[in-house]
Coordinates of C-alpha atoms and ligand atoms in Angstrom, one line a residue:
M1 CA 24.0 39.9 -30.0
A2 CA 25.9 39.5 -26.9
V3 CA 23.9 37.8 -24.3
G4 CA 24.9 39.1 -20.6
H5 CA 24.4 37.5 -17.3
I6 CA 20.9 37.1 -16.1
Q7 CA 19.7 39.7 -13.7
F8 CA 17.4 37.9 -11.6
G9 CA 14.2 39.6 -10.5
T10 CA 12.3 39.6 -7.2
S11 CA 9.2 38.0 -8.6
T12 CA 7.7 35.5 -6.1
G13 CA 5.2 34.2 -8.7
T14 CA 2.0 32.9 -7.2
R15 CA 3.5 32.4 -3.8
G16 CA 1.3 34.0 -1.4
Q17 CA -1.4 35.0 -3.9
L18 CA -4.0 32.2 -3.2
G19 CA -5.7 31.4 0.0
P20 CA -7.2 28.2 1.5
T21 CA -10.8 28.8 -0.1
D22 CA -9.2 29.2 -3.5
V23 CA -7.4 25.7 -3.5
I24 CA -10.4 23.5 -4.6
P25 CA -11.6 26.1 -7.3
V26 CA -8.3 26.6 -8.8
L27 CA -7.3 22.8 -8.7
S28 CA -10.8 21.8 -10.1
R29 CA -10.2 23.9 -13.1
H30 CA -7.3 21.6 -14.3
V31 CA -7.0 18.5 -12.3
L32 CA -9.5 15.9 -11.2
V33 CA -10.2 16.6 -7.5
D34 CA -11.5 13.5 -6.2
G35 CA -9.9 13.1 -2.9
Y36 CA -11.0 14.4 0.6
D37 CA -12.9 17.5 0.7
V38 CA -10.1 19.1 2.9
V39 CA -7.4 21.6 2.4
C40 CA -4.7 20.5 4.3
D41 CA -3.0 23.3 6.5
L42 CA 0.6 21.7 6.5
E43 CA 1.6 24.3 9.3
A44 CA -1.2 23.4 11.6
S45 CA -1.4 19.8 10.9
S46 CA 0.8 17.8 13.2
G47 CA 1.3 13.9 13.6
S48 CA -2.0 12.1 13.2
T49 CA -4.2 15.6 13.3
I50 CA -4.9 16.9 9.9
V51 CA -6.3 20.5 9.9
D52 CA -8.7 21.9 7.1
A53 CA -7.1 25.2 6.2
R54 CA -10.5 26.7 5.3
T55 CA -12.4 25.9 8.4
G56 CA -9.8 24.8 11.0
T57 CA -11.7 21.4 11.3
R58 CA -9.4 18.8 12.9
Y59 CA -9.5 15.4 11.6
L60 CA -8.1 12.3 13.4
D61 CA -5.8 10.8 10.6
L62 CA -6.0 7.0 10.4
Y63 CA -5.0 7.0 6.9
S64 CA -1.4 8.9 6.7
F65 CA -1.2 9.9 3.2
F66 CA -2.1 6.3 2.2
A67 CA 0.2 4.6 4.6
S68 CA 3.0 6.7 3.3
A69 CA 3.7 8.9 6.3
P70 CA 5.6 6.9 9.0
L71 CA 5.7 9.9 11.3
G72 CA 2.3 11.6 10.5
V73 CA 1.8 15.2 8.9
S74 CA 4.6 17.8 9.6
P75 CA 6.3 15.6 12.1
P76 CA 7.3 18.0 15.3
V77 CA 10.3 16.0 15.4
L78 CA 11.4 17.3 11.9
V79 CA 9.6 20.5 12.1
R80 CA 11.4 21.5 15.2
D81 CA 14.8 20.5 14.2
P82 CA 16.3 23.6 12.6
A83 CA 19.5 21.8 11.6
F84 CA 17.6 19.1 9.7
L85 CA 15.2 21.8 8.1
A86 CA 18.5 23.7 6.8
E87 CA 20.0 20.5 5.4
L88 CA 16.9 19.6 3.7
A89 CA 16.5 23.1 2.1
R90 CA 20.1 22.8 1.0
V91 CA 19.4 19.5 -0.8
A92 CA 16.1 20.8 -2.0
V93 CA 17.5 23.3 -4.4
N94 CA 18.6 20.7 -6.7
K95 CA 17.2 17.4 -8.0
P96 CA 20.4 15.7 -9.0
A97 CA 20.4 12.5 -11.3
N98 CA 21.5 10.0 -8.6
P99 CA 22.4 7.2 -10.9
D100 CA 24.9 9.3 -12.8
M101 CA 25.9 11.8 -10.0
A102 CA 26.7 10.3 -6.7
S103 CA 26.7 12.7 -3.4
V104 CA 27.2 12.2 0.2
A105 CA 23.5 12.6 0.9
Y106 CA 22.9 9.8 -1.5
A107 CA 25.4 7.5 0.2
E108 CA 24.2 8.4 3.7
F109 CA 20.6 7.4 2.8
V110 CA 21.8 4.1 1.4
E111 CA 23.8 3.3 4.4
T112 CA 20.8 4.2 6.9
F113 CA 18.3 2.2 4.7
T114 CA 20.6 -0.8 4.8
R115 CA 21.2 -0.5 8.4
V116 CA 17.5 -0.1 9.5
L117 CA 15.6 -2.0 6.7
G118 CA 18.3 -4.2 4.6
D119 CA 18.6 -7.7 4.5
P120 CA 22.3 -9.0 3.7
Q121 CA 20.6 -11.9 1.7
L122 CA 19.4 -9.0 -0.6
P123 CA 22.4 -6.8 -1.1
H124 CA 21.5 -5.1 -4.3
L125 CA 19.4 -2.0 -4.2
F126 CA 17.6 -0.1 -6.8
F127 CA 15.5 3.2 -6.2
V128 CA 12.8 4.9 -8.3
E129 CA 9.9 7.4 -7.8
G130 CA 6.8 5.5 -6.8
G131 CA 5.7 2.1 -5.9
S132 CA 4.2 1.1 -9.4
A133 CA 7.6 1.8 -11.0
A134 CA 9.4 0.1 -8.3
V135 CA 7.2 -3.2 -9.0
E136 CA 7.9 -2.8 -12.6
N137 CA 11.5 -2.8 -12.2
A138 CA 11.3 -5.9 -10.1
L139 CA 9.4 -7.5 -13.0
K140 CA 12.0 -6.5 -15.3
C141 CA 14.8 -7.9 -13.2
A142 CA 12.6 -11.1 -13.2
F143 CA 12.1 -11.1 -17.0
D144 CA 15.7 -10.5 -17.6
W145 CA 16.8 -13.2 -15.2
K146 CA 14.3 -16.0 -16.5
S147 CA 15.5 -15.1 -20.2
R148 CA 19.3 -15.6 -19.3
H149 CA 18.4 -18.7 -17.1
N150 CA 16.6 -20.2 -19.8
E151 CA 19.4 -19.3 -22.4
A152 CA 22.0 -20.8 -20.2
H153 CA 20.1 -24.0 -20.0
G154 CA 19.8 -24.3 -23.8
R155 CA 16.2 -23.2 -23.9
P156 CA 14.8 -20.1 -26.1
A157 CA 15.8 -16.7 -24.5
E158 CA 12.3 -15.5 -25.4
L159 CA 10.6 -17.6 -22.9
G160 CA 10.3 -16.2 -19.2
R161 CA 7.8 -13.2 -19.7
R162 CA 4.8 -14.1 -17.6
V163 CA 4.0 -13.0 -14.2
L164 CA 2.0 -15.5 -11.9
H165 CA 0.1 -13.4 -9.6
L166 CA -3.0 -13.6 -7.1
R167 CA -6.6 -12.4 -7.6
S168 CA -7.7 -9.0 -5.8
A169 CA -3.9 -7.9 -5.9
F170 CA -3.1 -4.2 -6.4
H171 CA 0.4 -3.5 -7.6
G172 CA 0.0 -0.1 -9.0
R173 CA -1.2 1.4 -12.5
G174 CA 1.9 1.3 -14.7
G175 CA 2.4 -0.4 -17.9
Y176 CA 3.5 -3.8 -16.5
T177 CA 1.6 -3.5 -13.2
L178 CA -1.9 -2.9 -14.9
S179 CA -1.7 -6.6 -16.1
V180 CA -1.4 -7.9 -12.4
T181 CA -3.5 -5.2 -10.7
N182 CA -7.2 -6.7 -10.5
T183 CA -9.3 -4.9 -7.9
D184 CA -11.5 -2.3 -9.0
P185 CA -12.1 -2.8 -12.7
V186 CA -12.2 1.1 -13.1
K187 CA -8.5 0.9 -12.8
T188 CA -7.7 -1.4 -15.4
A189 CA -10.7 -1.5 -17.9
R190 CA -9.7 -0.4 -21.6
F191 CA -6.0 -0.4 -21.0
P192 CA -4.1 -3.2 -22.9
I193 CA -2.8 -5.7 -20.5
F194 CA -0.9 -8.9 -20.7
D195 CA -2.8 -12.3 -20.1
W196 CA -0.8 -13.4 -17.3
P197 CA -1.7 -16.3 -14.9
R198 CA -3.9 -15.3 -12.0
I199 CA -4.8 -17.6 -9.2
D200 CA -7.2 -17.3 -6.5
C201 CA -6.3 -15.4 -3.1
P202 CA -6.8 -17.9 -0.2
A203 CA -7.5 -15.0 2.2
M204 CA -7.9 -15.9 5.9
T205 CA -11.1 -15.1 7.9
F206 CA -10.8 -14.3 11.5
P207 CA -10.8 -15.8 14.2
C208 CA -9.0 -18.3 11.9
V209 CA -9.9 -21.5 13.9
G210 CA -12.2 -24.4 13.2
A211 CA -14.3 -24.3 10.1
A212 CA -12.7 -21.1 9.0
L213 CA -9.3 -22.3 9.0
D214 CA -10.5 -25.7 7.3
A215 CA -12.0 -23.4 4.8
V216 CA -8.6 -21.4 4.2
V217 CA -6.7 -24.5 4.0
A218 CA -8.9 -26.0 1.5
A219 CA -8.8 -22.6 -0.7
E220 CA -4.9 -22.7 -0.4
R221 CA -4.9 -26.2 -2.0
R222 CA -7.0 -24.9 -4.8
A223 CA -4.8 -21.9 -5.2
L224 CA -1.6 -24.1 -5.3
A225 CA -3.3 -26.5 -7.8
Q226 CA -3.8 -23.5 -9.9
A227 CA -0.3 -22.4 -9.7
E228 CA 0.9 -25.7 -10.7
D229 CA -1.3 -25.9 -13.4
A230 CA -0.1 -22.4 -14.7
F231 CA 3.4 -23.7 -14.8
A232 CA 2.4 -26.7 -16.4
R233 CA 0.5 -24.7 -19.3
H234 CA 3.6 -22.1 -19.6
P235 CA 6.6 -24.2 -19.5
H236 CA 9.9 -22.1 -18.6
D237 CA 7.7 -19.0 -19.4
I238 CA 6.9 -17.8 -15.7
A239 CA 9.4 -15.4 -14.6
C240 CA 8.2 -15.0 -11.2
F241 CA 5.4 -15.1 -8.5
L242 CA 4.6 -11.7 -7.2
A243 CA 2.4 -11.2 -4.2
E244 CA 1.7 -8.7 -1.4
P245 CA 2.3 -10.4 2.0
I246 CA -1.1 -9.0 3.1
Q247 CA -3.4 -7.5 0.2
G248 CA -4.1 -3.9 0.9
E249 CA -6.2 -2.3 -1.7
G250 CA -7.8 -5.6 -2.4
G251 CA -9.6 -5.6 1.0
D252 CA -6.7 -6.1 3.6
N253 CA -6.5 -10.1 2.6
H254 CA -4.2 -12.0 5.1
L255 CA -2.4 -14.9 3.9
R256 CA -0.9 -17.8 5.8
G257 CA 2.8 -18.1 5.8
E258 CA 2.3 -21.8 5.1
F259 CA 0.7 -20.8 1.8
L260 CA 3.3 -18.3 0.7
R261 CA 6.1 -20.4 1.7
A262 CA 4.3 -23.3 -0.4
M263 CA 4.4 -20.9 -3.2
A264 CA 8.0 -20.0 -2.7
A265 CA 8.8 -23.6 -3.1
L266 CA 7.0 -23.9 -6.3
C267 CA 8.8 -21.1 -7.7
E268 CA 12.0 -22.8 -6.8
R269 CA 11.1 -26.0 -8.3
H270 CA 10.2 -24.1 -11.5
D271 CA 13.2 -21.5 -11.6
A272 CA 10.7 -18.6 -11.2
L273 CA 11.7 -15.8 -8.9
F274 CA 9.7 -15.1 -5.6
I275 CA 8.7 -11.4 -5.3
V276 CA 7.1 -9.7 -2.4
D277 CA 5.4 -6.3 -3.0
E278 CA 5.7 -4.6 0.5
V279 CA 4.9 -1.1 -0.8
Q280 CA 2.2 -0.9 1.5
T281 CA 3.0 -3.4 4.2
G282 CA 6.7 -2.5 4.6
V283 CA 8.7 -0.1 7.0
G284 CA 7.4 -1.0 10.6
A285 CA 3.5 -0.9 9.8
T286 CA 3.2 -4.6 10.7
G287 CA 5.5 -4.2 13.9
S288 CA 8.6 -5.2 12.0
A289 CA 10.8 -3.8 9.1
W290 CA 9.0 -6.0 6.6
A291 CA 5.8 -8.3 6.9
H292 CA 7.4 -11.1 5.0
T293 CA 9.7 -12.1 7.8
Q294 CA 6.9 -12.7 10.0
L295 CA 5.5 -15.2 7.6
G296 CA 8.8 -16.9 7.4
L297 CA 9.4 -15.8 3.7
R298 CA 13.0 -15.6 2.1
P299 CA 11.8 -13.7 -1.3
D300 CA 14.3 -13.0 -4.0
I301 CA 13.1 -9.6 -4.5
V302 CA 11.3 -7.2 -2.0
V303 CA 9.8 -4.1 -3.5
F304 CA 9.0 -1.1 -1.2
G305 CA 7.5 2.5 -1.5
K306 CA 5.4 4.5 0.5
K307 CA 6.8 4.9 4.0
V308 CA 10.3 4.9 2.4
Q309 CA 9.4 8.0 0.8
L310 CA 10.3 6.7 -2.6
G311 CA 10.0 3.4 -4.5
G312 CA 12.6 0.7 -5.1
L313 CA 13.6 -2.9 -4.5
M314 CA 16.3 -5.0 -2.5
A315 CA 17.2 -8.2 -4.3
G316 CA 19.6 -11.0 -3.9
R317 CA 19.6 -14.7 -3.3
R318 CA 18.6 -16.7 -6.6
V319 CA 19.1 -13.4 -8.7
D320 CA 22.7 -13.7 -8.4
E321 CA 22.9 -17.4 -9.8
V322 CA 22.5 -15.5 -13.1
P323 CA 25.9 -13.4 -13.2
D324 CA 24.9 -10.9 -15.7
N325 CA 21.8 -9.7 -13.9
V326 CA 20.3 -6.2 -14.3
F327 CA 22.3 -5.1 -11.3
R328 CA 25.6 -5.8 -13.1
V329 CA 24.8 -4.8 -16.7
P330 CA 24.5 -1.1 -16.9
G331 CA 21.6 0.3 -18.6
R332 CA 19.1 -2.3 -18.1
I333 CA 17.2 -0.6 -15.4
S334 CA 17.5 2.9 -14.4
S335 CA 15.9 6.4 -14.3
T336 CA 16.9 9.9 -14.5
W337 CA 16.4 10.8 -10.6
G338 CA 16.9 7.5 -9.3
G339 CA 14.4 8.0 -6.4
G340 CA 14.9 11.6 -5.8
L341 CA 17.6 13.2 -3.5
V342 CA 15.2 15.1 -1.4
D343 CA 13.1 12.2 -0.6
M344 CA 16.2 10.4 0.4
V345 CA 17.4 13.0 2.7
R346 CA 13.9 13.1 4.4
S347 CA 13.8 9.2 4.3
R348 CA 17.1 9.2 6.1
R349 CA 16.2 11.2 9.0
M350 CA 12.7 9.4 9.4
L351 CA 14.5 6.0 9.3
E352 CA 17.1 7.3 12.0
I353 CA 13.9 8.3 14.0
M354 CA 12.2 5.2 13.6
E355 CA 15.4 3.3 14.5
S356 CA 16.2 5.4 17.8
E357 CA 12.5 5.5 18.9
R358 CA 11.9 1.9 18.1
L359 CA 8.8 2.5 16.4
F360 CA 8.6 -0.9 14.7
D361 CA 8.4 -2.5 18.4
R362 CA 6.0 0.1 19.3
A363 CA 3.7 -0.4 16.3
A364 CA 3.6 -4.2 17.4
T365 CA 2.6 -3.3 20.9
L366 CA 0.2 -0.5 19.9
G367 CA -1.2 -2.7 17.1
A368 CA -1.9 -5.6 19.7
D369 CA -4.0 -3.3 21.6
L370 CA -5.9 -1.9 18.6
L371 CA -6.6 -5.4 17.2
A372 CA -7.9 -6.3 20.7
A373 CA -10.1 -3.1 20.8
L374 CA -11.4 -3.8 17.2
T375 CA -12.4 -7.4 18.2
D376 CA -14.3 -5.9 21.1
V377 CA -16.2 -3.7 18.8
V378 CA -16.8 -6.5 16.3
E379 CA -18.2 -8.5 19.1
R380 CA -20.6 -5.6 20.2
H381 CA -21.9 -5.3 16.8
P382 CA -22.0 -8.9 15.4
R383 CA -24.7 -8.3 12.6
L384 CA -22.7 -5.3 11.1
L385 CA -19.2 -5.9 11.6
R386 CA -16.9 -9.0 11.4
N387 CA -13.4 -10.4 10.7
A388 CA -11.2 -8.2 12.9
R389 CA -7.8 -8.8 11.6
G390 CA -4.3 -7.3 11.8
R391 CA -0.6 -7.3 12.1
G392 CA 1.0 -4.6 14.0
L393 CA -0.9 -1.3 13.1
L394 CA -2.2 -2.6 9.8
C395 CA -5.6 -3.5 11.2
A396 CA -9.1 -3.7 9.5
V397 CA -12.6 -5.0 10.0
D398 CA -15.3 -5.9 7.4
V399 CA -18.7 -4.2 7.4
A400 CA -21.7 -6.3 6.2
D401 CA -21.8 -5.1 2.7
S402 CA -20.2 -2.2 0.7
A403 CA -23.1 0.2 0.9
L404 CA -22.8 0.1 4.7
R405 CA -19.0 0.0 4.5
D406 CA -19.1 3.3 2.3
E407 CA -21.7 5.0 4.7
A408 CA -19.4 4.0 7.6
V409 CA -16.4 5.7 5.9
R410 CA -18.7 8.8 5.5
R411 CA -20.2 9.0 8.8
L412 CA -16.7 8.5 10.4
R413 CA -15.5 11.5 8.4
E414 CA -18.4 13.8 8.6
D415 CA -19.8 13.2 12.0
E416 CA -16.6 11.9 13.9
L417 CA -13.9 13.7 12.0
V418 CA -11.9 10.5 11.6
L419 CA -10.1 9.9 8.1
L420 CA -10.3 6.1 7.7
L421 CA -9.9 4.1 4.5
P422 CA -12.0 1.6 2.6
A423 CA -10.4 -1.6 1.2
G424 CA -11.8 -4.0 -1.1
E425 CA -15.7 -4.6 -1.1
Q426 CA -16.2 -4.5 2.6
A427 CA -13.2 -3.7 4.6
L428 CA -12.3 -0.5 6.9
R429 CA -8.6 -0.5 7.0
F430 CA -6.5 1.3 9.8
R431 CA -3.4 3.0 8.2
P432 CA -2.1 5.3 11.1
A433 CA 1.4 6.8 11.5
L434 CA 3.8 4.7 13.4
T435 CA 3.8 7.8 16.0
I436 CA 0.1 7.6 16.5
G437 CA -0.7 7.8 20.3
A438 CA -2.6 5.0 22.2
D439 CA -5.4 7.7 23.0
E440 CA -5.8 8.7 19.3
L441 CA -6.3 5.0 18.5
E442 CA -8.8 4.6 21.2
R443 CA -10.6 7.7 19.9
G444 CA -10.6 6.1 16.3
V445 CA -12.1 2.9 18.0
A446 CA -14.8 4.7 19.9
A447 CA -15.8 6.4 16.8
L448 CA -16.2 3.4 15.0
D449 CA -18.0 1.9 17.8
R450 CA -20.6 4.9 17.7
V451 CA -20.9 4.6 13.9
A452 CA -21.7 1.0 14.0
T453 CA -24.1 1.9 16.6
S454 CA -25.9 4.5 14.6
L455 CA -25.7 2.3 11.5
G456 CA -27.1 -0.5 13.2
R457 CA -30.1 1.7 13.9
T458 CA -30.2 2.7 10.5
R459 CA -30.4 -0.9 9.4
I460 CA -33.1 -1.6 11.7
R461 CA -35.3 1.2 10.4
R462 CA -34.4 0.1 6.7
V463 CA -35.6 -3.6 7.5
E464 CA -38.7 -2.1 9.2
T465 CA -39.5 0.3 6.2
G466 CA -37.9 -1.6 3.4
A467 CA -35.9 1.7 2.5
P468 CA -33.5 0.9 -0.1
S469 CA -30.3 2.6 1.1
P470 CA -28.2 2.8 4.3
G471 CA -27.7 6.5 4.4
P472 CA -29.6 9.7 3.3
D473 CA -27.6 10.4 0.3
S474 CA -26.7 6.8 -1.1
S475 CA -28.3 5.2 -4.0
T476 CA -26.8 1.9 -3.7
P477 CA -29.3 -1.4 -3.7
S478 CA -30.4 -2.6 -0.5
P479 CA -28.2 -5.3 1.2
A480 CA -29.4 -8.7 2.6
P481 CA -31.2 -7.6 5.9
S482 CA -29.4 -9.9 8.0
P483 CA -26.0 -11.1 7.0
S484 CA -24.5 -14.1 9.1
P485 CA -22.3 -12.7 11.9
A486 CA -20.0 -15.9 11.5
P487 CA -16.9 -15.6 9.4
S488 CA -17.5 -16.3 5.9
P489 CA -15.5 -19.3 4.7
S490 CA -15.1 -18.0 1.1
P491 CA -11.6 -17.2 0.4
A492 CA -11.4 -13.5 -0.7
P493 CA -14.0 -10.9 -1.5
A494 CA -14.8 -10.3 -4.9
P495 CA -12.4 -8.1 -6.9
S496 CA -13.0 -4.5 -6.0
A497 CA -10.9 -1.6 -4.3
Q498 CA -10.8 1.8 -3.2
D499 CA -7.5 3.1 -3.9
S500 CA -8.2 6.6 -3.3
P501 CA -9.7 8.3 -0.2
A502 CA -13.6 8.1 -0.1
P503 CA -14.8 11.3 -1.7
S504 CA -16.8 13.9 0.1
S505 CA -20.3 14.0 -1.0
S506 CA -19.5 17.3 -2.8
T507 CA -17.1 15.5 -5.0
Q508 CA -18.9 12.2 -5.3
Q509 CA -20.7 13.3 -8.5
K510 CA -17.9 12.5 -10.6
G511 CA -18.8 8.9 -10.4
Q512 CA -15.0 7.8 -9.6
R513 CA -16.4 5.3 -7.0
Ligands
PLP1 C1 1.1 -3.1 -2.6 C2 1.0 -1.8 -3.5 N1 1.9 -2.0 -4.4 C3 2.0 -0.9 -5.5 C4 1.5 0.1 -5.1 C5 1.6 1.5 -6.2 O1 2.4 2.5 -5.4 P1 2.3 3.9 -6.1 O2 1.0 4.5 -5.9 O3 3.4 4.7 -5.4 O4 2.5 3.9 -7.6 C6 0.6 0.5 -4.3 C7 -0.2 1.6 -3.8 O5 -1.0 1.7 -3.2 C8 0.4 -0.8 -3.3 O6 -0.5 -0.7 -2.3

């Protein structure tokens, strides 16, 4: 039978057949809908305002798609640029396999990335979809490197398969990353994981002076001793040390440059690569392209994702001591789409805007004001809030306990229409777009101040009546009535994290968190 050319019809499929109120019911039939109880109106939403398509409710967005939207939602600077939209549409009709099929758009992205975010000492680039896959390819690079390094020095090539990492780290949920992620046990339980060496996270508490500083320095010493011990217990078998410069999901735990540089020196002594995971901290959030440069680090590999719009890594330094590394031998690391061309075109334009508008410097300035305002709020609510901290716009405060923190997130969302993320056991973290207005940040801080006041009243009632929960719909146990307002000297909050937005009360019954 002869097969003729296809006569394409005019079917539009489901496009235009569903309205905003259909969204949650349709999705819920097939996927776990445990995020915000919001149907995002992508046309009405703009910058740091997210509009619910069902109700028109306008939320102040301090979460920015989990720190992944550098210019906010439907950035006006892109939406009002017809030439860019046409370019994006032309590219979007394809999803080429970048690693095999080069294109001008691919090269333009690489050139822009290198100019805005690149480090001449880290010339090798690799792109893939998502942060977890990016971390895993960084680990593959390290395993390959260490194995070849061992072999070149007359040791077994089978050695070099362990990853030294920190407690309360979050690096994703893939096959290898599950073994280094250790925040909320729900995320890792029942999956097979490698028994890789884990050391304490000597997180700072703020203000980091006096006794608080002494406690951090002591915690650093213990962590460094644990690392020494791990290298001694696994000779030539540790391929790398992997760390977030500031732990995000684990609780916005800040580490001192002194500690991370000591870890880097240890890695150098033991021929292990030093890898920083900047998936959450990278691309201007902390007021510079990368957080690690502010900490005086010279990593062998930097992993990125989120605000770049795709995942990947940049590598160099000691990686090139092994000539046949994964960047030279074909087939060792690759994927079909190699990051995705549409995301690259959007990323290129966003990076151009970040560069021309000097958004990293802006984040540093705005972030300093945000931190000062948060410090003020903490001082006004010393029994409820503490530990205001931040680099650039990556700011956080701790609430007295998990139950009150969860209640604060809920009240911010429901009473104040502010979307703010939890982190770790007690933290509230700010992850605004780099384009957020100073007035919007002020609104967010004022909302937090009001919520803290109302939570303070709830706590007083609770203490007076012995009621067990902070809010009307919470079933969490009663916290200690009066936690110390002083910074806690303990190194890091116990492992636990919220990696997804706090669910609305209507979705909470799924028991995800
Ligand atoms: C530091 C860090 N690494 C890795 C990941 C994983 O990225 P993805 O969710 O894109 O796989 C995340 C995600 O939040 C992260 O914060």
